[in-house]
PDB file of C-alpha atoms in Angstrom:
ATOM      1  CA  UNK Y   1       0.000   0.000   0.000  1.00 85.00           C
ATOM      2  CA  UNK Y   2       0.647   3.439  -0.585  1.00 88.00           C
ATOM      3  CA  UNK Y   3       0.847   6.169   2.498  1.00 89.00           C
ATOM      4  CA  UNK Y   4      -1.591   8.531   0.247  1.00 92.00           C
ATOM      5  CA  UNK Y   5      -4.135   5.576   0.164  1.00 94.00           C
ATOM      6  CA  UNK Y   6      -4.734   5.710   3.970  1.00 96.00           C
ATOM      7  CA  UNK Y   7      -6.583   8.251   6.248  1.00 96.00           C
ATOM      8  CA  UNK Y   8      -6.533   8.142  10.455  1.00 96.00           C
ATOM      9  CA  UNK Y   9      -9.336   5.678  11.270  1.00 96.00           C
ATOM     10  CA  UNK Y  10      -8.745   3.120   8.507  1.00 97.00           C
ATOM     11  CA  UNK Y  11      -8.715  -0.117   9.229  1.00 97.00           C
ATOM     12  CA  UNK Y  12      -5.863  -2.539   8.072  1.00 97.00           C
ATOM     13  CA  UNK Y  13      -4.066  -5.897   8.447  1.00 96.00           C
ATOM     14  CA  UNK Y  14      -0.181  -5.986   9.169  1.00 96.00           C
ATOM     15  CA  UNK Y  15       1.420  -8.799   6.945  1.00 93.00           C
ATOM     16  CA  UNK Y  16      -0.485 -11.902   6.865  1.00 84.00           C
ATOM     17  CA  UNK Y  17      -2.175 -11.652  10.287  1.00 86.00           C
ATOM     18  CA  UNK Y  18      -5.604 -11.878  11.230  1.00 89.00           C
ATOM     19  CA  UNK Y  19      -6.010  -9.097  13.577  1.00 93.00           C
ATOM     20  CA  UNK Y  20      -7.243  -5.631  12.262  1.00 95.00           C
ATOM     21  CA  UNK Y  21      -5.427  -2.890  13.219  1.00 96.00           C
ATOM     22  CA  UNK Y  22      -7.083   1.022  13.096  1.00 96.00           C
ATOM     23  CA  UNK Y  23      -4.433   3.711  11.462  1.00 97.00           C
ATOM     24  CA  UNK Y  24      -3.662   5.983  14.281  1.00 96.00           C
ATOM     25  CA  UNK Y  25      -0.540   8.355  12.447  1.00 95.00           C
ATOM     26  CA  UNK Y  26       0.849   7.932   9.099  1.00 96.00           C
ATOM     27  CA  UNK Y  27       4.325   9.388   8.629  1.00 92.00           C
ATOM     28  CA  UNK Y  28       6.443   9.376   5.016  1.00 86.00           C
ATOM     29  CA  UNK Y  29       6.944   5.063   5.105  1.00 91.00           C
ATOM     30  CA  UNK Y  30       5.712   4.577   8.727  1.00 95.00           C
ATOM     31  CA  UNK Y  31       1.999   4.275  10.230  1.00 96.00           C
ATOM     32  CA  UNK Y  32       0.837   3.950  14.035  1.00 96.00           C
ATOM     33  CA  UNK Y  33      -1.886   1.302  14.733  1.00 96.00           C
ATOM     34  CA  UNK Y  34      -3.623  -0.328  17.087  1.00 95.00           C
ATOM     35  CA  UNK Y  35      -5.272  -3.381  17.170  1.00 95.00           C
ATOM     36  CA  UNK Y  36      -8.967  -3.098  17.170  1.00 93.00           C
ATOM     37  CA  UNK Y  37     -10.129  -4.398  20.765  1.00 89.00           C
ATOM     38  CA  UNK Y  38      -6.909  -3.161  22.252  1.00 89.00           C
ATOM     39  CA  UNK Y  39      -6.306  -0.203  24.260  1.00 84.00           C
ATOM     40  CA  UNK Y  40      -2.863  -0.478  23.981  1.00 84.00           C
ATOM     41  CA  UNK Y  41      -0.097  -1.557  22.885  1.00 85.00           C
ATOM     42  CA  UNK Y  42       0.424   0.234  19.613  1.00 90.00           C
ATOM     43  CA  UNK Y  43       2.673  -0.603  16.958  1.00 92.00           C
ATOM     44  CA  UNK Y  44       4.390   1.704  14.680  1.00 95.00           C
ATOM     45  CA  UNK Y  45       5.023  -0.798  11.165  1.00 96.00           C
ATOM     46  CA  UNK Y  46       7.010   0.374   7.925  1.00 96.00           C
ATOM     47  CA  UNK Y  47       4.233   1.271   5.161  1.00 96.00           C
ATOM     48  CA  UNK Y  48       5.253  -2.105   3.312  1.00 96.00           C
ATOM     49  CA  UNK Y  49       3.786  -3.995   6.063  1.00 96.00           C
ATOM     50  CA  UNK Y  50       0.041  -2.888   5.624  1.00 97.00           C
ATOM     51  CA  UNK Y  51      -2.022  -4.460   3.719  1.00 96.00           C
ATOM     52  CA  UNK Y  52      -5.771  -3.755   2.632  1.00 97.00           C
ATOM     53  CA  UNK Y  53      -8.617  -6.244   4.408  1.00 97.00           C
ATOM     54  CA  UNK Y  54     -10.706  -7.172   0.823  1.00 96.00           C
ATOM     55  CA  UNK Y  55     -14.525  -6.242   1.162  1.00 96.00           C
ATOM     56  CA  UNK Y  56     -16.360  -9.839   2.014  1.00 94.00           C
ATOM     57  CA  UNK Y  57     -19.551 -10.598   3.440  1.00 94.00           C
ATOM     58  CA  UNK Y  58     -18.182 -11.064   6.527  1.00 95.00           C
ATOM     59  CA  UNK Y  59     -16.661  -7.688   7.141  1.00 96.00           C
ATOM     60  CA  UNK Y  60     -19.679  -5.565   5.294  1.00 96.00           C
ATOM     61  CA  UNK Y  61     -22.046  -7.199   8.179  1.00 97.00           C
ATOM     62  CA  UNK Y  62     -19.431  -5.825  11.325  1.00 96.00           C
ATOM     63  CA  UNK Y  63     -19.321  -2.620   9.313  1.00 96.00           C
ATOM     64  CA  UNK Y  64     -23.277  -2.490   9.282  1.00 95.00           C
ATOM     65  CA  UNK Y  65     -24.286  -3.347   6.148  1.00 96.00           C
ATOM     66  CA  UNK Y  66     -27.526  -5.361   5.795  1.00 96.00           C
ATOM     67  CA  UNK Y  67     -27.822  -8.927   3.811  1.00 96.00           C
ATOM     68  CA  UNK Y  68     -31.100  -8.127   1.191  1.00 96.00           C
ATOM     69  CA  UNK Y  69     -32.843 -10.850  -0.112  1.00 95.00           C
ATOM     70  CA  UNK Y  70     -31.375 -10.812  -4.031  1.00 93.00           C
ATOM     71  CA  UNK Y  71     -28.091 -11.412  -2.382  1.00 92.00           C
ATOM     72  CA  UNK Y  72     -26.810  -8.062  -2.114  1.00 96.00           C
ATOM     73  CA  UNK Y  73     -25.630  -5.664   0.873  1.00 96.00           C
ATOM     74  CA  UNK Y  74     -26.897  -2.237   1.597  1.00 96.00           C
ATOM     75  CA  UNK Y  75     -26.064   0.352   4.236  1.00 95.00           C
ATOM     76  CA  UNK Y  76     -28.379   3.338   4.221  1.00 93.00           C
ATOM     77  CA  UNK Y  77     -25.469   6.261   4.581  1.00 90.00           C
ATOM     78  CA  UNK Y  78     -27.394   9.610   5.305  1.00 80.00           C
ATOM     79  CA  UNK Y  79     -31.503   9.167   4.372  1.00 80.00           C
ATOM     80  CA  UNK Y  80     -33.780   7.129   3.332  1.00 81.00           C
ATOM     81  CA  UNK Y  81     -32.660   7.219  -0.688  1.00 87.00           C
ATOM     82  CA  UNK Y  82     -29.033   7.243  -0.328  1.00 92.00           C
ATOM     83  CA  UNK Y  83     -27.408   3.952   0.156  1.00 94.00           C
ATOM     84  CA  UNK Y  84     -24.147   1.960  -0.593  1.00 95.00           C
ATOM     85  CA  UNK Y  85     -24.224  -1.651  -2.161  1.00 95.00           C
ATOM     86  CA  UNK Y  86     -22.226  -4.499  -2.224  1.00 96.00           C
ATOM     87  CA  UNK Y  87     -22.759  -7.318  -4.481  1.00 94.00           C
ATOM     88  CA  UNK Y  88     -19.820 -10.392  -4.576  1.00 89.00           C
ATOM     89  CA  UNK Y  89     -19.457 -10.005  -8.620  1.00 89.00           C
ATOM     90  CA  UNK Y  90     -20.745  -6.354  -9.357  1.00 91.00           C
ATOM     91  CA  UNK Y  91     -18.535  -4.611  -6.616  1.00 92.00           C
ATOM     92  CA  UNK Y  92     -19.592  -1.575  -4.900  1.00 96.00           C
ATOM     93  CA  UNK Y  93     -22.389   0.812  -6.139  1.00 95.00           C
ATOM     94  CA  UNK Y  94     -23.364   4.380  -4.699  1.00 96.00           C
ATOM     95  CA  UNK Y  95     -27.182   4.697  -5.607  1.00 95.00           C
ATOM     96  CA  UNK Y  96     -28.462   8.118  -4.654  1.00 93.00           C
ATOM     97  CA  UNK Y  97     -32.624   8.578  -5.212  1.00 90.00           C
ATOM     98  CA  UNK Y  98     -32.934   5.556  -7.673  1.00 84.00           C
ATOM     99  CA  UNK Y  99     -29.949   6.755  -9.533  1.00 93.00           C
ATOM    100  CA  UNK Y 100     -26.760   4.529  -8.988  1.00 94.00           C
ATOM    101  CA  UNK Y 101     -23.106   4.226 -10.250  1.00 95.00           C
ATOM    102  CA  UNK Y 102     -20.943   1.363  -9.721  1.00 95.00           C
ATOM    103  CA  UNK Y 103     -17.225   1.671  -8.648  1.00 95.00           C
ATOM    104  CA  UNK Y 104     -15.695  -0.895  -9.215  1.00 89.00           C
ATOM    105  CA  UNK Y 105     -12.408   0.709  -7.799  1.00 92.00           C
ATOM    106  CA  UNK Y 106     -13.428   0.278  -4.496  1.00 96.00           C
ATOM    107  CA  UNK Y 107     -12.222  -3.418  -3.511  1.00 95.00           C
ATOM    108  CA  UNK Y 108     -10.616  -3.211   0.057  1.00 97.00           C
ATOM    109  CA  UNK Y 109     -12.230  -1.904   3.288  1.00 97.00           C
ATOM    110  CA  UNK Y 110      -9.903   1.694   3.942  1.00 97.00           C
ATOM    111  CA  UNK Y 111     -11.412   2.436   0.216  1.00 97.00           C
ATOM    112  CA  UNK Y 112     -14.873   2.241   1.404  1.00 97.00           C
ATOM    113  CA  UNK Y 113     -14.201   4.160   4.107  1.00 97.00           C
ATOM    114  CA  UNK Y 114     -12.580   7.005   2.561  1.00 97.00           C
ATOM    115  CA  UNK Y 115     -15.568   7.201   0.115  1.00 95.00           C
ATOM    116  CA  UNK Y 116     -17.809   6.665   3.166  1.00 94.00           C
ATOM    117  CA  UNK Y 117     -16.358   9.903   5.181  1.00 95.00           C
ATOM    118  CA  UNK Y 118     -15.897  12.023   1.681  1.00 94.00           C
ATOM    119  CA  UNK Y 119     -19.706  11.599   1.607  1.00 92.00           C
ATOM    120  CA  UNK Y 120     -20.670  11.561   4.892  1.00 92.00           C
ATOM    121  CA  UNK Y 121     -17.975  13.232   7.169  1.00 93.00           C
ATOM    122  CA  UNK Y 122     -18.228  10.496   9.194  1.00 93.00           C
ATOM    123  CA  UNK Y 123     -16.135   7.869   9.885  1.00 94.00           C
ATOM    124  CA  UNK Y 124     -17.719   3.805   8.886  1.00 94.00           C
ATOM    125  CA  UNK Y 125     -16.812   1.465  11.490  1.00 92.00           C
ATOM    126  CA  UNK Y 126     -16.986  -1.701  12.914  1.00 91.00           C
ATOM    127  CA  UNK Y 127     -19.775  -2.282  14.575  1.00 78.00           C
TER     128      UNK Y 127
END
């Protein structure tokens, strides 16, 4: 990964582990996490050592997205007619008042949440 991929707040894996770990300072090739769960310790990892967590089912569900019957995801993001979907094989799609794109760019978790807060100002979490 790239430093100018990441914000504060995103959430990554360090090599091949399982835990996630939440971006707490990014600096030229070095970033501060923490493991989610953990108040402490940090860890402060070269940049080469992050790596994106892919968007699954599993992880849209502890982010808050909600499993629809045609086998898609949805999380409403500010009303009632704004909404981001997931589907396995289409990717990710921002449909806004019936209207929808598709962004197919957007394959890893700290990429949904960047597009999540440059809509929203908020941050998308796990649950």
């Amino acid at each position: 990964m790239k430093a100018n991929e990441l914000r504060i707040g995103n959430l990554v894996r360090i090599d091949d582990k399982d835990s996630i770990f939440r971006v707490l300072f990014i600096k030229e090739n070095v970033v501060q996490v923490l493991e989610l769960g953990k108040d402490y310790p940090y860890a402060i990892v070269e940049i080469e050592r992050i790596k994106p967590i892919p968007l699954t089912e599993e992880i849209l569900l502890e982010l808050g997205f909600k499993e629809q019957p045609n086998g898609w995801y949805s999380f409403c993001i500010c009303n009632d007619w704004t909404y981001l979907n997931f589907e396995k094989l289409a990717g990710v799609e921002l449909s806004v008042n019936k209207h929808s794109i598709m962004l197919p760019h957007i394959n890893y978790v700290h990429q949904l949440q960047n597009l999540y807060f440059a809509l929203t100002g908020n941050e998308l979490t796990i649950k």
